[in-house]
Amino acid sequence: MAFVIPKETYSGKVYPVTIGTGDNAVTFGGENVLPFNGFEGSTPNKPVIAYEIQDIPPSDWPENVKKPFEAVSGDPVKWAKHCQDTLGARAIALRLTGTHPDRENLSAGDAAKTVKDVLSAISVPLIILGSNHAEKDSQVLVACAEAAKEKNCVIGKAQEANYKTIVAAAMANNHKLIAMSELDINLSKQLNILITQMGFDKERLITDPMSSALGYGLEYTYSVMERIRLAALAQNDATMQPPMVADVGMYVWKIKETQALEADLPMWGDLAKRGVLWEASTAASLLISGAELLIMRHPEAVQAVEKFISEMS
Amino acid sequence: MALTGVEIFKLLPKTNCKKCGHPTCLAFAMKLAQRQASLDACPDVSEDAKKLLGEASAPPVRPITFGAGDKAVKLGEETVLFRHEKKFVNPCAFAVEIKDTSREADVLKTIEDVLGSEIDRVGQKLRVDAILISNASGDPKALESVSRLVSEKAAGVPVIISTTDAGAAVSALGYFKDKRPVLFGANANNIESMAKAAGSFKAILGVTANGLDELISLTEKAKSLGTEDLVVDPGARKAGGIIEQNTIIRRAAIKKNFKSLGYPVITFAQRDDNMLESLIAVAGVAKYSSIIVLSSVTKWKSLALFTLRQNIYTDPQVPMQVEQKIYKIGEPTPESPLMITTNFSLTYFIVSGEVENSRVPSRLAVMDCEGLSVLTAWAAGKFTASKIAQFIKEAGIENEVSHRELIIPGYVAILSGAIEDKLEGWKVTVGPREANAIPAFLKSK
Ligand code: B12
Ligand code: SF4
């Protein structure tokens, strides 16, 4: 009996989303198959990795991921240029950590200025992220969305508690938008519906089902992503068809495995390599489960994942 | 496709005699369809029905025990494509390659690395499971001498002999009699002699092909030769090809019940670049490999891969949890500090590990929160002031400790006042947020 490859043809597809402007704009999403299942459908765009930078020096990052940016991380503009020019970043994610009330409590105006400065120094797409303080983010991101008008940035993250103002700002200034919910497919669907009901075009959305680090809840993110992707493809559920982002670096570089010294835990092996692999393997797993956009920190981890992606396609 | 409950019912005696422990034959049939019962439970089923049902109810991916004794690993037996549907059954095995061209000192070093690879994580013991000895030299004597070394120095570790030379295989397999090794390397040219060699040592046969069509003809050939315990290599070595072939194999087995591909898959991830090798292994762990061959045992690589395997193979419905009780760490006296946390395994093992690191003898009260982490349990209303107060009262802790101070996780600082209101005479102290700050915190108390 001749073997017929059991191919799946799905009725749905993931929206392609383009960010940035001009020659350096990038597009991700657009496939009509599960991740890396190009043998049965079309995968027009490769996943994109954005380098994470911050508006303030990364005092809370562990030594091993601080070091590669030592010379530039005192200034977000230098940091961004370094990622673009030296590391070859295809996109940059600026996290406005300094605006958090428990950190420097920088104002929305300060943040907007940083955004402007960074944008005038780079030509690759910019992702603008708040400090994950729901109230403060809704002021900060509104100001930043305006400051970045017409640059086709990504604004994030809109959450249930603050989405209204952020959605309005992204819409008024022609940006893309990350909608984040907490590890639950129904919450994610619900938030996407609420946002599109405000008149926001669903093809401009990016879903963040919430990341977690390898060993610290990865299996939850992994399965929520797989379920979202199956809903998009097999059930043709339009509310689940935006591409997904995995915000990997911030979850990975706070856990013990990326910080404990080999001298204290000899069984865990070389700390520098361990940290890089932790970020890279978290990222690779989430690509396999459905992410099209990654936000990462360590240059070696990014390079390893880039190699992995090119082997995949 | 597997049979439905109704199809199975038609084959049962239909007497509703209840000897199977189910109220009716239909109820039993439904359980069989969900693979929650075994046909053996019905004493009256006919031989014909047994044969039909046996074939239909055989797991779509053949279960195979690789190795013998307490280091044996189970392979295959999977029933779903996605982990959210149902728990993946048998975690993939990691094997490290030893080439028979290596110097003896290097062979011994790798054996030592394998034996010392075991790590305890979240209460599970994880290790590099197996050794693959490859006949890179092409010389049967070299293969034999490394095999002897491995059988002496790594006794009990499951072994894969990789060669295309059946003669060489026979002398190597001699060292692993009754140890259920894998003989890997059966291809279109040698399958008859390889199947014979494997058969005479009760070894599992590893079939290697260039693509799926060839693989199917080889597994069918092996079956016709009476060899059914197989592991299969469809040939891909790059990450993309591995995912593609593994996906097609698993899908054919599960959705089509296509027996000729219903075998555990072996994946070769070896690369010069250890980081890239790790990511290829990641693809194998996530997407359906049953054995993953690595080029070296490297601690940082092992830790990440073990952790991923644990994550992918946990039960999606039931978080890993530990028993609710007051755990003693070190040898606490009645004056020793008392801390509280939830019974999510990960939380418990992280926190108890840090308390141990502090070397301050302590009590850790672990409260049943259905296996949720501190913040998740708090958000779900399972780790609340009144539940904590009730637990402390009912656990009999007031007889064990002479003080009345309870240390709570920093992330639930908000609960401190409410707990004090509900636990008369107690003082609540807010501990650090992250467990890694616990040693400094306890030492400074
Ligand atoms: C995985 C996860 C889930 C999983 C459950 C996993 C589990 N078994 O608990 C699922 C998907 C089921 C889930 C569900 C929900 N979740 Co949830 N979840 C997470 C996530 C990503 C990781 C949690 C985790 O495993 N942490 C690791 C463990 C080890 O952490 P831990 O128990 O807190 O322990 C640490 C410290 O607290 C400390 N510690 C622990 N004990 C002690 C004791 C002492 C004395 C001391 C000093 C220290 C200490 O040490 C540990 C290591 O540092 C977090 C976000 C995040 N990244 O943290 C959200 C998070 C906890 N979830 C959240 C929410 C809101 C929910 C839901 C209510 C919402 C929803 N999505 O439906 C539900 C509720 C569940 C229910 N049954 O109703 C929120 C909680 C918000 C808040 N601030 O209260 C979080 C923080 C996400 C967020 N940013 O909003 N969640
Ligand atoms: S033991 Fe067999 S015959 Fe009796 S009720 Fe169960 S299935 Fe029916």
mmCIF file of N, CA and C in Angstrom, chain A residues 104-165:
data_model
loop_
_atom_site.group_PDB
_atom_site.id
_atom_site.type_symbol
_atom_site.label_atom_id
_atom_site.label_comp_id
_atom_site.label_asym_id
_atom_site.label_seq_id
_atom_site.Cartn_x
_atom_site.Cartn_y
_atom_site.Cartn_z
ATOM 1 N N GLU A 104 12.418 54.492 38.675
ATOM 2 C CA GLU A 104 12.725 55.927 38.652
ATOM 3 C C GLU A 104 11.479 56.804 38.557
ATOM 4 N N ASN A 105 10.338 56.180 38.328
ATOM 5 C CA ASN A 105 9.079 56.924 38.186
ATOM 6 C C ASN A 105 9.194 58.051 37.165
ATOM 7 N N LEU A 106 9.866 57.802 36.043
ATOM 8 C CA LEU A 106 9.997 58.809 34.986
ATOM 9 C C LEU A 106 8.615 59.149 34.429
ATOM 10 N N SER A 107 8.472 60.356 33.935
ATOM 11 C CA SER A 107 7.151 60.798 33.482
ATOM 12 C C SER A 107 6.880 60.327 32.051
ATOM 13 N N ALA A 108 5.616 60.472 31.650
ATOM 14 C CA ALA A 108 5.235 60.142 30.277
ATOM 15 C C ALA A 108 6.037 61.005 29.301
ATOM 16 N N GLY A 109 6.284 62.264 29.691
ATOM 17 C CA GLY A 109 7.073 63.163 28.841
ATOM 18 C C GLY A 109 8.499 62.656 28.666
ATOM 19 N N ASP A 110 9.103 62.212 29.765
ATOM 20 C CA ASP A 110 10.465 61.651 29.687
ATOM 21 C C ASP A 110 10.492 60.483 28.713
ATOM 22 N N ALA A 111 9.499 59.623 28.854
ATOM 23 C CA ALA A 111 9.450 58.422 28.023
ATOM 24 C C ALA A 111 9.301 58.807 26.556
ATOM 25 N N ALA A 112 8.428 59.767 26.288
ATOM 26 C CA ALA A 112 8.192 60.176 24.903
ATOM 27 C C ALA A 112 9.482 60.717 24.292
ATOM 28 N N LYS A 113 10.239 61.440 25.109
ATOM 29 C CA LYS A 113 11.501 61.980 24.602
ATOM 30 C C LYS A 113 12.470 60.830 24.257
ATOM 31 N N THR A 114 12.562 59.862 25.134
ATOM 32 C CA THR A 114 13.436 58.717 24.848
ATOM 33 C C THR A 114 13.023 58.046 23.540
ATOM 34 N N VAL A 115 11.726 57.867 23.375
ATOM 35 C CA VAL A 115 11.230 57.230 22.155
ATOM 36 C C VAL A 115 11.647 58.029 20.924
ATOM 37 N N LYS A 116 11.451 59.328 20.986
ATOM 38 C CA LYS A 116 11.825 60.190 19.846
ATOM 39 C C LYS A 116 13.311 60.061 19.531
ATOM 40 N N ASP A 117 14.134 60.150 20.598
ATOM 41 C CA ASP A 117 15.585 60.078 20.413
ATOM 42 C C ASP A 117 15.992 58.744 19.785
ATOM 43 N N VAL A 118 15.425 57.676 20.307
ATOM 44 C CA VAL A 118 15.783 56.355 19.777
ATOM 45 C C VAL A 118 15.337 56.240 18.323
ATOM 46 N N LEU A 119 14.117 56.696 18.054
ATOM 47 C CA LEU A 119 13.606 56.585 16.681
ATOM 48 C C LEU A 119 14.459 57.373 15.693
ATOM 49 N N SER A 120 14.985 58.514 16.132
ATOM 50 C CA SER A 120 15.764 59.284 15.151
ATOM 51 C C SER A 120 17.142 58.674 14.934
ATOM 52 N N ALA A 121 17.544 57.758 15.819
ATOM 53 C CA ALA A 121 18.871 57.155 15.666
ATOM 54 C C ALA A 121 18.854 55.830 14.906
ATOM 55 N N ILE A 122 17.691 55.201 14.771
ATOM 56 C CA ILE A 122 17.655 53.883 14.138
ATOM 57 C C ILE A 122 16.739 53.860 12.922
ATOM 58 N N SER A 123 16.926 52.853 12.077
ATOM 59 C CA SER A 123 16.025 52.726 10.937
ATOM 60 C C SER A 123 15.244 51.416 10.975
ATOM 61 N N VAL A 124 15.568 50.545 11.937
ATOM 62 C CA VAL A 124 14.792 49.297 12.048
ATOM 63 C C VAL A 124 13.547 49.564 12.895
ATOM 64 N N PRO A 125 12.546 48.675 12.800
ATOM 65 C CA PRO A 125 11.287 48.889 13.519
ATOM 66 C C PRO A 125 11.479 48.925 15.040
ATOM 67 N N LEU A 126 10.619 49.705 15.697
ATOM 68 C CA LEU A 126 10.698 49.840 17.151
ATOM 69 C C LEU A 126 9.421 49.306 17.803
ATOM 70 N N ILE A 127 9.633 48.530 18.856
ATOM 71 C CA ILE A 127 8.529 48.047 19.684
ATOM 72 C C ILE A 127 8.624 48.823 20.990
ATOM 73 N N ILE A 128 7.552 49.473 21.384
ATOM 74 C CA ILE A 128 7.589 50.330 22.577
ATOM 75 C C ILE A 128 6.785 49.653 23.680
ATOM 76 N N LEU A 129 7.483 49.290 24.757
ATOM 77 C CA LEU A 129 6.828 48.544 25.835
ATOM 78 C C LEU A 129 6.805 49.362 27.113
ATOM 79 N N GLY A 130 5.684 49.321 27.813
ATOM 80 C CA GLY A 130 5.588 50.004 29.097
ATOM 81 C C GLY A 130 6.330 49.238 30.175
ATOM 82 N N SER A 131 6.085 49.650 31.418
ATOM 83 C CA SER A 131 6.793 49.015 32.535
ATOM 84 C C SER A 131 5.933 47.961 33.205
ATOM 85 N N ASN A 132 4.799 47.648 32.591
ATOM 86 C CA ASN A 132 3.864 46.660 33.123
ATOM 87 C C ASN A 132 3.223 47.119 34.426
ATOM 88 N N HIS A 133 2.993 48.429 34.516
ATOM 89 C CA HIS A 133 2.201 48.975 35.608
ATOM 90 C C HIS A 133 0.956 49.519 34.917
ATOM 91 N N ALA A 134 -0.165 48.841 35.094
ATOM 92 C CA ALA A 134 -1.328 49.087 34.240
ATOM 93 C C ALA A 134 -1.686 50.579 34.165
ATOM 94 N N GLU A 135 -1.748 51.237 35.309
ATOM 95 C CA GLU A 135 -2.178 52.641 35.309
ATOM 96 C C GLU A 135 -1.165 53.545 34.628
ATOM 97 N N LYS A 136 0.099 53.384 35.059
ATOM 98 C CA LYS A 136 1.146 54.244 34.522
ATOM 99 C C LYS A 136 1.309 54.004 33.025
ATOM 100 N N ASP A 137 1.229 52.751 32.606
ATOM 101 C CA ASP A 137 1.391 52.448 31.186
ATOM 102 C C ASP A 137 0.371 53.195 30.342
ATOM 103 N N SER A 138 -0.836 53.363 30.863
ATOM 104 C CA SER A 138 -1.826 53.997 29.996
ATOM 105 C C SER A 138 -1.486 55.468 29.763
ATOM 106 N N GLN A 139 -0.774 56.126 30.684
ATOM 107 C CA GLN A 139 -0.317 57.497 30.373
ATOM 108 C C GLN A 139 0.921 57.444 29.470
ATOM 109 N N VAL A 140 1.874 56.612 29.889
ATOM 110 C CA VAL A 140 3.164 56.575 29.195
ATOM 111 C C VAL A 140 2.998 56.184 27.729
ATOM 112 N N LEU A 141 2.227 55.130 27.495
ATOM 113 C CA LEU A 141 2.127 54.622 26.122
ATOM 114 C C LEU A 141 1.350 55.571 25.215
ATOM 115 N N VAL A 142 0.413 56.321 25.792
ATOM 116 C CA VAL A 142 -0.306 57.303 24.978
ATOM 117 C C VAL A 142 0.671 58.364 24.482
ATOM 118 N N ALA A 143 1.489 58.863 25.404
ATOM 119 C CA ALA A 143 2.469 59.888 25.007
ATOM 120 C C ALA A 143 3.463 59.329 23.985
ATOM 121 N N CYS A 144 3.884 58.092 24.188
ATOM 122 C CA CYS A 144 4.881 57.501 23.286
ATOM 123 C C CYS A 144 4.292 57.218 21.908
ATOM 124 N N ALA A 145 3.045 56.790 21.885
ATOM 125 C CA ALA A 145 2.398 56.506 20.599
ATOM 126 C C ALA A 145 2.362 57.777 19.762
ATOM 127 N N GLU A 146 2.099 58.895 20.422
ATOM 128 C CA GLU A 146 2.080 60.171 19.700
ATOM 129 C C GLU A 146 3.475 60.547 19.216
ATOM 130 N N ALA A 147 4.437 60.378 20.123
ATOM 131 C CA ALA A 147 5.817 60.742 19.777
ATOM 132 C C ALA A 147 6.318 59.926 18.588
ATOM 133 N N ALA A 148 5.758 58.743 18.404
ATOM 134 C CA ALA A 148 6.234 57.846 17.340
ATOM 135 C C ALA A 148 5.293 57.850 16.146
ATOM 136 N N LYS A 149 4.446 58.819 16.059
ATOM 137 C CA LYS A 149 3.413 58.865 15.025
ATOM 138 C C LYS A 149 3.962 58.527 13.637
ATOM 139 N N GLU A 150 3.209 57.689 12.917
ATOM 140 C CA GLU A 150 3.528 57.320 11.530
ATOM 141 C C GLU A 150 4.808 56.509 11.375
ATOM 142 N N LYS A 151 5.390 56.033 12.461
ATOM 143 C CA LYS A 151 6.590 55.204 12.339
ATOM 144 C C LYS A 151 6.228 53.722 12.312
ATOM 145 N N ASN A 152 4.945 53.431 12.351
ATOM 146 C CA ASN A 152 4.488 52.039 12.294
ATOM 147 C C ASN A 152 5.181 51.161 13.344
ATOM 148 N N CYS A 153 5.119 51.653 14.569
ATOM 149 C CA CYS A 153 5.731 50.916 15.685
ATOM 150 C C CYS A 153 4.744 49.891 16.235
ATOM 151 N N VAL A 154 5.230 49.123 17.203
ATOM 152 C CA VAL A 154 4.340 48.257 17.976
ATOM 153 C C VAL A 154 4.227 48.880 19.361
ATOM 154 N N ILE A 155 2.998 49.045 19.842
ATOM 155 C CA ILE A 155 2.783 49.589 21.179
ATOM 156 C C ILE A 155 2.337 48.433 22.077
ATOM 157 N N GLY A 156 2.912 48.356 23.274
ATOM 158 C CA GLY A 156 2.503 47.254 24.150
ATOM 159 C C GLY A 156 2.796 47.551 25.606
ATOM 160 N N LYS A 157 2.081 46.923 26.520
ATOM 161 C CA LYS A 157 1.085 45.939 26.155
ATOM 162 C C LYS A 157 -0.258 46.390 26.682
ATOM 163 N N ALA A 158 -1.278 46.248 25.836
ATOM 164 C CA ALA A 158 -2.624 46.541 26.303
ATOM 165 C C ALA A 158 -3.135 45.343 27.087
ATOM 166 N N GLN A 159 -3.613 45.578 28.286
ATOM 167 C CA GLN A 159 -4.144 44.494 29.110
ATOM 168 C C GLN A 159 -5.589 44.821 29.462
ATOM 169 N N GLU A 160 -6.263 43.858 30.052
ATOM 170 C CA GLU A 160 -7.666 44.071 30.364
ATOM 171 C C GLU A 160 -7.872 45.357 31.167
ATOM 172 N N ALA A 161 -6.940 45.632 32.077
ATOM 173 C CA ALA A 161 -7.110 46.752 32.994
ATOM 174 C C ALA A 161 -6.897 48.118 32.342
ATOM 175 N N ASN A 162 -6.236 48.163 31.185
ATOM 176 C CA ASN A 162 -5.885 49.496 30.663
ATOM 177 C C ASN A 162 -6.007 49.620 29.152
ATOM 178 N N TYR A 163 -6.681 48.658 28.520
ATOM 179 C CA TYR A 163 -6.575 48.607 27.060
ATOM 180 C C TYR A 163 -7.184 49.820 26.367
ATOM 181 N N LYS A 164 -8.224 50.414 26.971
ATOM 182 C CA LYS A 164 -8.982 51.427 26.211
ATOM 183 C C LYS A 164 -8.115 52.593 25.738
ATOM 184 N N THR A 165 -7.400 53.223 26.667
ATOM 185 C CA THR A 165 -6.599 54.379 26.264
ATOM 186 C C THR A 165 -5.481 53.960 25.321
#
